């Protein structure tokens, strides 16, 4: 998958890139929302020649997009159903309590994404790489 964006900040050997929010943007851990909420910000390794204001083309592996989509949309639904049925059928909980049990199960992927993102930040590994500089400021 390719995305274009603008370098907004350079810190050490890392650069923050502002991307335009796409319809498919979600909690995949590639990016986080910009302050005004209209865009997404991701961090990339700095390559020689990059300066603030440059337009760049970013690249990520397509398999990561498919995996992210599964983790964000499909897995929570499956876990909700498993949690609900476990609560209602196996633990014999009241229906509302089984519903809450299902919601708790559905939250697991989002918790994993949160800690995975924090781990990636500490390690300095990023999902996007700069493929090319489109234009210089």
Short mmCIF file of N, CA and C in Angstrom, two decimals:
data_model
loop_
_atom_site.label_atom_id
_atom_site.label_comp_id
_atom_site.label_asym_id
_atom_site.label_seq_id
_atom_site.Cartn_x
_atom_site.Cartn_y
_atom_site.Cartn_z
N UNK A 1 0.84 -1.17 0.00
CA UNK A 1 0.00 0.00 0.00
C UNK A 1 0.89 1.23 0.00
N UNK A 2 0.50 2.21 -0.78
CA UNK A 2 1.25 3.45 -0.85
C UNK A 2 0.38 4.62 -0.40
N UNK A 3 0.98 5.54 0.32
CA UNK A 3 0.32 6.76 0.79
C UNK A 3 1.28 7.92 0.55
N UNK A 4 0.73 9.08 0.25
CA UNK A 4 1.59 10.27 0.14
C UNK A 4 1.29 11.18 1.32
N UNK A 5 2.31 11.90 1.73
CA UNK A 5 2.16 12.78 2.87
C UNK A 5 3.21 13.86 2.88
N UNK A 6 3.16 14.69 3.90
CA UNK A 6 4.08 15.81 4.03
C UNK A 6 4.85 15.69 5.33
N UNK A 7 6.16 15.88 5.26
CA UNK A 7 7.01 15.86 6.46
C UNK A 7 6.66 17.09 7.30
N UNK A 8 6.25 16.87 8.55
CA UNK A 8 5.89 18.00 9.41
C UNK A 8 6.88 18.23 10.54
N UNK A 9 7.66 17.19 10.86
CA UNK A 9 8.62 17.36 11.97
C UNK A 9 9.74 16.33 11.80
N UNK A 10 10.95 16.76 12.10
CA UNK A 10 12.11 15.86 12.08
C UNK A 10 12.74 15.90 13.46
N UNK A 11 12.90 14.70 14.04
CA UNK A 11 13.51 14.57 15.36
C UNK A 11 14.55 13.47 15.29
N UNK A 12 15.82 13.84 15.41
CA UNK A 12 16.88 12.83 15.36
C UNK A 12 16.86 12.10 14.02
N UNK A 13 16.71 10.79 14.07
CA UNK A 13 16.69 9.97 12.86
C UNK A 13 15.26 9.56 12.47
N UNK A 14 14.27 10.30 12.96
CA UNK A 14 12.87 10.00 12.68
C UNK A 14 12.18 11.23 12.13
N UNK A 15 11.17 10.99 11.31
CA UNK A 15 10.38 12.09 10.75
C UNK A 15 8.90 11.77 10.92
N UNK A 16 8.11 12.80 11.27
CA UNK A 16 6.66 12.67 11.34
C UNK A 16 6.08 13.10 10.01
N UNK A 17 5.17 12.27 9.48
CA UNK A 17 4.56 12.54 8.19
C UNK A 17 3.06 12.70 8.38
N UNK A 18 2.50 13.79 7.85
CA UNK A 18 1.07 14.04 7.90
C UNK A 18 0.43 13.45 6.65
N UNK A 19 -0.51 12.53 6.87
CA UNK A 19 -1.25 11.89 5.78
C UNK A 19 -2.68 12.39 5.80
N UNK A 20 -3.32 12.39 4.64
CA UNK A 20 -4.74 12.73 4.58
C UNK A 20 -5.52 11.52 5.05
N UNK A 21 -6.48 11.74 5.93
CA UNK A 21 -7.28 10.64 6.49
C UNK A 21 -8.09 9.99 5.38
N UNK A 22 -7.95 8.67 5.25
CA UNK A 22 -8.71 7.88 4.28
C UNK A 22 -9.92 7.28 4.97
N UNK A 23 -10.90 6.81 4.19
CA UNK A 23 -12.07 6.15 4.77
C UNK A 23 -11.68 4.90 5.53
N UNK A 24 -10.60 4.24 5.10
CA UNK A 24 -10.18 3.00 5.74
C UNK A 24 -9.35 3.22 7.00
N UNK A 25 -9.11 4.49 7.35
CA UNK A 25 -8.30 4.76 8.53
C UNK A 25 -9.01 4.28 9.79
N UNK A 26 -8.27 3.60 10.61
CA UNK A 26 -8.84 3.11 11.85
C UNK A 26 -7.74 2.96 12.88
N UNK A 27 -7.86 2.01 13.74
CA UNK A 27 -6.88 1.80 14.80
C UNK A 27 -5.86 0.73 14.46
N UNK A 28 -5.33 0.77 13.26
CA UNK A 28 -4.44 -0.31 12.83
C UNK A 28 -3.03 -0.18 13.40
N UNK A 29 -2.76 0.88 14.11
CA UNK A 29 -1.48 1.18 14.77
C UNK A 29 -0.41 1.71 13.82
N UNK A 30 -0.74 1.91 12.54
CA UNK A 30 0.23 2.54 11.64
C UNK A 30 0.37 4.02 11.99
N UNK A 31 -0.74 4.67 12.31
CA UNK A 31 -0.77 6.12 12.49
C UNK A 31 -1.57 6.50 13.73
N UNK A 32 -1.57 7.78 14.03
CA UNK A 32 -2.47 8.33 15.04
C UNK A 32 -3.04 9.64 14.50
N UNK A 33 -4.15 10.08 15.03
CA UNK A 33 -4.84 11.27 14.52
C UNK A 33 -4.01 12.52 14.76
N UNK A 34 -4.14 13.47 13.82
CA UNK A 34 -3.48 14.76 14.01
C UNK A 34 -4.27 15.56 15.04
N UNK A 35 -3.71 16.67 15.49
CA UNK A 35 -4.36 17.45 16.54
C UNK A 35 -5.74 17.97 16.13
N UNK A 36 -5.88 18.35 14.85
CA UNK A 36 -7.18 18.86 14.40
C UNK A 36 -8.12 17.75 13.94
N UNK A 37 -7.63 16.52 13.88
CA UNK A 37 -8.47 15.38 13.55
C UNK A 37 -8.73 15.17 12.07
N UNK A 38 -8.17 16.01 11.22
CA UNK A 38 -8.42 15.90 9.78
C UNK A 38 -7.42 14.98 9.08
N UNK A 39 -6.31 14.71 9.72
CA UNK A 39 -5.28 13.89 9.11
C UNK A 39 -4.76 12.84 10.05
N UNK A 40 -3.83 12.06 9.56
CA UNK A 40 -3.18 11.02 10.35
C UNK A 40 -1.68 11.30 10.34
N UNK A 41 -1.02 11.00 11.45
CA UNK A 41 0.42 11.21 11.55
C UNK A 41 1.09 9.87 11.78
N UNK A 42 2.12 9.60 11.00
CA UNK A 42 2.90 8.39 11.18
C UNK A 42 4.37 8.76 11.27
N UNK A 43 5.14 7.89 11.85
CA UNK A 43 6.57 8.14 12.03
C UNK A 43 7.34 7.21 11.11
N UNK A 44 8.37 7.75 10.47
CA UNK A 44 9.21 6.96 9.56
C UNK A 44 10.67 7.21 9.88
N UNK A 45 11.52 6.30 9.42
CA UNK A 45 12.96 6.51 9.54
C UNK A 45 13.37 7.61 8.58
N UNK A 46 14.25 8.48 9.03
CA UNK A 46 14.74 9.58 8.22
C UNK A 46 15.69 9.06 7.16
N UNK A 47 15.51 9.52 5.92
CA UNK A 47 16.46 9.17 4.86
C UNK A 47 17.19 10.44 4.45
N UNK A 48 18.39 10.30 3.88
CA UNK A 48 19.16 11.49 3.49
C UNK A 48 18.38 12.37 2.51
N UNK A 49 18.42 13.66 2.74
CA UNK A 49 17.78 14.62 1.85
C UNK A 49 16.39 15.05 2.26
N UNK A 50 15.82 14.41 3.27
CA UNK A 50 14.48 14.80 3.72
C UNK A 50 14.54 16.07 4.57
N UNK A 51 13.64 16.99 4.28
CA UNK A 51 13.54 18.20 5.08
C UNK A 51 12.06 18.47 5.37
N UNK A 52 11.81 19.31 6.36
CA UNK A 52 10.44 19.64 6.74
C UNK A 52 9.72 20.27 5.55
N UNK A 53 8.50 19.83 5.28
CA UNK A 53 7.71 20.36 4.18
C UNK A 53 7.77 19.52 2.91
N UNK A 54 8.70 18.57 2.83
CA UNK A 54 8.80 17.71 1.65
C UNK A 54 7.58 16.82 1.53
N UNK A 55 7.11 16.61 0.29
CA UNK A 55 6.05 15.62 0.02
C UNK A 55 6.74 14.30 -0.29
N UNK A 56 6.29 13.25 0.38
CA UNK A 56 6.93 11.95 0.21
C UNK A 56 5.89 10.87 -0.10
N UNK A 57 6.36 9.80 -0.71
CA UNK A 57 5.54 8.63 -0.98
C UNK A 57 5.97 7.55 0.00
N UNK A 58 5.01 7.08 0.81
CA UNK A 58 5.30 6.04 1.80
C UNK A 58 4.78 4.70 1.31
N UNK A 59 5.42 3.66 1.80
CA UNK A 59 5.04 2.32 1.37
C UNK A 59 4.94 1.41 2.59
N UNK A 60 3.94 0.54 2.59
CA UNK A 60 3.86 -0.51 3.61
C UNK A 60 3.48 -1.80 2.92
N UNK A 61 3.78 -2.90 3.56
CA UNK A 61 3.50 -4.19 2.95
C UNK A 61 1.99 -4.45 2.94
N UNK A 62 1.44 -4.93 1.81
CA UNK A 62 0.00 -5.17 1.72
C UNK A 62 -0.52 -6.17 2.75
N UNK A 63 0.27 -7.15 3.10
CA UNK A 63 -0.19 -8.15 4.07
C UNK A 63 -0.49 -7.50 5.42
N UNK A 64 0.23 -6.43 5.75
CA UNK A 64 -0.03 -5.74 7.01
C UNK A 64 -1.41 -5.09 6.99
N UNK A 65 -1.85 -4.60 5.82
CA UNK A 65 -3.16 -3.99 5.71
C UNK A 65 -4.27 -5.02 5.90
N UNK A 66 -4.10 -6.19 5.30
CA UNK A 66 -5.09 -7.25 5.44
C UNK A 66 -5.16 -7.72 6.89
N UNK A 67 -4.01 -7.92 7.50
CA UNK A 67 -3.96 -8.34 8.89
C UNK A 67 -4.60 -7.29 9.80
N UNK A 68 -4.29 -6.03 9.55
CA UNK A 68 -4.86 -4.94 10.37
C UNK A 68 -6.38 -4.90 10.23
N UNK A 69 -6.87 -5.06 9.02
CA UNK A 69 -8.32 -5.07 8.81
C UNK A 69 -8.99 -6.21 9.55
N UNK A 70 -8.37 -7.38 9.54
CA UNK A 70 -8.92 -8.52 10.26
C UNK A 70 -8.94 -8.25 11.77
N UNK A 71 -7.83 -7.73 12.29
CA UNK A 71 -7.72 -7.49 13.73
C UNK A 71 -8.70 -6.41 14.19
N UNK A 72 -8.93 -5.40 13.36
CA UNK A 72 -9.77 -4.28 13.76
C UNK A 72 -11.27 -4.58 13.60
N UNK A 73 -11.64 -5.27 12.54
CA UNK A 73 -13.06 -5.43 12.24
C UNK A 73 -13.62 -6.83 12.50
N UNK A 74 -12.90 -7.87 12.09
CA UNK A 74 -13.44 -9.23 12.16
C UNK A 74 -13.20 -9.88 13.53
N UNK A 75 -11.98 -9.82 14.02
CA UNK A 75 -11.64 -10.47 15.28
C UNK A 75 -12.49 -10.00 16.46
N UNK A 76 -12.74 -8.69 16.62
CA UNK A 76 -13.61 -8.27 17.74
C UNK A 76 -15.02 -8.87 17.64
N UNK A 77 -15.55 -8.96 16.44
CA UNK A 77 -16.88 -9.55 16.27
C UNK A 77 -16.88 -11.02 16.68
N UNK A 78 -15.87 -11.75 16.23
CA UNK A 78 -15.76 -13.17 16.59
C UNK A 78 -15.61 -13.31 18.11
N UNK A 79 -14.74 -12.50 18.70
CA UNK A 79 -14.52 -12.58 20.14
C UNK A 79 -15.76 -12.16 20.93
N UNK A 80 -16.52 -11.20 20.41
CA UNK A 80 -17.76 -10.82 21.08
C UNK A 80 -18.72 -12.01 21.14
N UNK A 81 -18.88 -12.68 20.00
CA UNK A 81 -19.78 -13.84 19.95
C UNK A 81 -19.30 -14.94 20.89
N UNK A 82 -17.98 -15.21 20.86
CA UNK A 82 -17.42 -16.24 21.74
C UNK A 82 -17.64 -15.85 23.21
N UNK A 83 -17.37 -14.59 23.54
CA UNK A 83 -17.55 -14.13 24.92
C UNK A 83 -18.99 -14.20 25.37
N UNK A 84 -19.89 -13.77 24.50
CA UNK A 84 -21.31 -13.80 24.84
C UNK A 84 -21.79 -15.23 25.07
N UNK A 85 -21.45 -16.12 24.12
CA UNK A 85 -21.88 -17.52 24.25
C UNK A 85 -21.23 -18.20 25.45
N UNK A 86 -19.99 -17.88 25.72
CA UNK A 86 -19.31 -18.44 26.90
C UNK A 86 -20.03 -17.99 28.17
N UNK A 87 -20.34 -16.72 28.24
CA UNK A 87 -21.03 -16.20 29.42
C UNK A 87 -22.42 -16.77 29.59
N UNK A 88 -23.16 -16.88 28.49
CA UNK A 88 -24.55 -17.32 28.59
C UNK A 88 -24.69 -18.84 28.70
N UNK A 89 -23.92 -19.58 27.91
CA UNK A 89 -24.10 -21.03 27.85
C UNK A 89 -23.24 -21.79 28.87
N UNK A 90 -21.99 -21.40 28.99
CA UNK A 90 -21.07 -22.16 29.84
C UNK A 90 -21.10 -21.66 31.29
N UNK A 91 -21.01 -20.34 31.46
CA UNK A 91 -21.01 -19.79 32.82
C UNK A 91 -22.41 -19.52 33.35
N UNK A 92 -23.41 -19.68 32.50
CA UNK A 92 -24.82 -19.48 32.84
C UNK A 92 -25.05 -18.12 33.52
N UNK A 93 -24.57 -17.07 32.87
CA UNK A 93 -24.75 -15.71 33.36
C UNK A 93 -26.05 -15.14 32.81
N UNK A 94 -26.63 -14.15 33.48
CA UNK A 94 -27.80 -13.47 32.92
C UNK A 94 -27.44 -12.84 31.57
N UNK A 95 -28.43 -12.59 30.74
CA UNK A 95 -28.19 -12.12 29.38
C UNK A 95 -27.38 -10.82 29.33
N UNK A 96 -27.72 -9.84 30.17
CA UNK A 96 -26.98 -8.57 30.16
C UNK A 96 -25.53 -8.78 30.59
N UNK A 97 -25.31 -9.61 31.59
CA UNK A 97 -23.95 -9.89 32.05
C UNK A 97 -23.16 -10.63 30.96
N UNK A 98 -23.81 -11.54 30.26
CA UNK A 98 -23.17 -12.24 29.14
C UNK A 98 -22.80 -11.25 28.04
N UNK A 99 -23.69 -10.26 27.81
CA UNK A 99 -23.41 -9.20 26.84
C UNK A 99 -22.15 -8.43 27.23
N UNK A 100 -22.05 -8.05 28.49
CA UNK A 100 -20.85 -7.35 28.98
C UNK A 100 -19.61 -8.22 28.87
N UNK A 101 -19.77 -9.50 29.11
CA UNK A 101 -18.67 -10.46 28.96
C UNK A 101 -18.20 -10.47 27.51
N UNK A 102 -19.15 -10.44 26.56
CA UNK A 102 -18.83 -10.38 25.14
C UNK A 102 -18.11 -9.10 24.76
N UNK A 103 -18.57 -7.98 25.31
CA UNK A 103 -17.92 -6.69 25.06
C UNK A 103 -16.47 -6.72 25.56
N UNK A 104 -16.27 -7.31 26.71
CA UNK A 104 -14.92 -7.43 27.27
C UNK A 104 -14.02 -8.24 26.34
N UNK A 105 -14.53 -9.34 25.83
CA UNK A 105 -13.77 -10.15 24.88
C UNK A 105 -13.46 -9.36 23.61
N UNK A 106 -14.44 -8.59 23.12
CA UNK A 106 -14.25 -7.80 21.90
C UNK A 106 -13.20 -6.71 22.06
N UNK A 107 -12.96 -6.27 23.29
CA UNK A 107 -11.96 -5.22 23.54
C UNK A 107 -10.53 -5.73 23.48
N UNK A 108 -10.35 -7.03 23.58
CA UNK A 108 -8.99 -7.61 23.63
C UNK A 108 -8.12 -7.19 22.45
N UNK A 109 -8.58 -7.27 21.18
CA UNK A 109 -7.70 -6.85 20.07
C UNK A 109 -7.25 -5.40 20.17
N UNK A 110 -8.13 -4.52 20.66
CA UNK A 110 -7.77 -3.11 20.76
C UNK A 110 -6.73 -2.88 21.86
N UNK A 111 -6.81 -3.64 22.91
CA UNK A 111 -5.80 -3.56 23.97
C UNK A 111 -4.46 -4.05 23.45
N UNK A 112 -4.48 -5.15 22.69
CA UNK A 112 -3.25 -5.68 22.09
C UNK A 112 -2.65 -4.66 21.12
N UNK A 113 -3.48 -4.01 20.32
CA UNK A 113 -3.00 -2.98 19.39
C UNK A 113 -2.33 -1.84 20.15
N UNK A 114 -2.94 -1.41 21.24
CA UNK A 114 -2.39 -0.32 22.04
C UNK A 114 -0.99 -0.66 22.54
N UNK A 115 -0.84 -1.83 23.14
CA UNK A 115 0.47 -2.20 23.69
C UNK A 115 1.47 -2.53 22.58
N UNK A 116 1.00 -3.06 21.47
CA UNK A 116 1.88 -3.32 20.33
C UNK A 116 2.44 -2.02 19.79
N UNK A 117 1.59 -1.01 19.71
CA UNK A 117 2.02 0.30 19.23
C UNK A 117 3.05 0.92 20.17
N UNK A 118 2.82 0.82 21.46
CA UNK A 118 3.77 1.34 22.44
C UNK A 118 5.11 0.62 22.32
N UNK A 119 5.06 -0.70 22.12
CA UNK A 119 6.28 -1.48 21.97
C UNK A 119 7.06 -1.06 20.72
N UNK A 120 6.34 -0.84 19.62
CA UNK A 120 6.99 -0.41 18.38
C UNK A 120 7.65 0.96 18.56
N UNK A 121 6.99 1.85 19.29
CA UNK A 121 7.55 3.18 19.53
C UNK A 121 8.85 3.07 20.33
N UNK A 122 8.87 2.21 21.34
CA UNK A 122 10.07 2.06 22.15
C UNK A 122 11.22 1.45 21.35
N UNK A 123 10.89 0.46 20.49
CA UNK A 123 11.91 -0.21 19.69
C UNK A 123 12.37 0.64 18.51
N UNK A 124 11.52 1.60 18.11
CA UNK A 124 11.86 2.43 16.96
C UNK A 124 11.59 1.74 15.63
N UNK A 125 10.66 0.78 15.60
CA UNK A 125 10.32 0.12 14.34
C UNK A 125 9.02 0.73 13.81
N UNK A 126 8.97 0.91 12.50
CA UNK A 126 7.84 1.57 11.89
C UNK A 126 7.26 0.73 10.76
N UNK A 127 5.96 0.90 10.51
CA UNK A 127 5.29 0.12 9.47
C UNK A 127 5.46 0.74 8.09
N UNK A 128 5.63 2.04 8.03
CA UNK A 128 5.81 2.72 6.75
C UNK A 128 7.29 3.01 6.52
N UNK A 129 7.69 2.98 5.25
CA UNK A 129 9.03 3.41 4.86
C UNK A 129 8.88 4.43 3.73
N UNK A 130 9.84 5.34 3.63
CA UNK A 130 9.80 6.34 2.57
C UNK A 130 10.28 5.68 1.29
N UNK A 131 9.40 5.65 0.28
CA UNK A 131 9.75 5.07 -1.01
C UNK A 131 10.46 6.09 -1.89
N UNK A 132 9.93 7.31 -1.90
CA UNK A 132 10.58 8.38 -2.69
C UNK A 132 10.12 9.75 -2.23
N UNK A 133 10.91 10.75 -2.57
CA UNK A 133 10.55 12.13 -2.30
C UNK A 133 9.81 12.64 -3.54
N UNK A 134 8.55 13.05 -3.37
CA UNK A 134 7.75 13.51 -4.51
C UNK A 134 8.13 14.94 -4.90
N UNK A 135 8.22 15.82 -3.89
CA UNK A 135 8.60 17.20 -4.17
C UNK A 135 9.26 17.80 -2.95
N UNK A 136 10.19 18.69 -3.21
CA UNK A 136 10.89 19.39 -2.14
C UNK A 136 10.17 20.70 -1.87
N UNK A 137 10.22 21.16 -0.62
CA UNK A 137 9.59 22.44 -0.28
C UNK A 137 10.36 23.57 -0.90
#
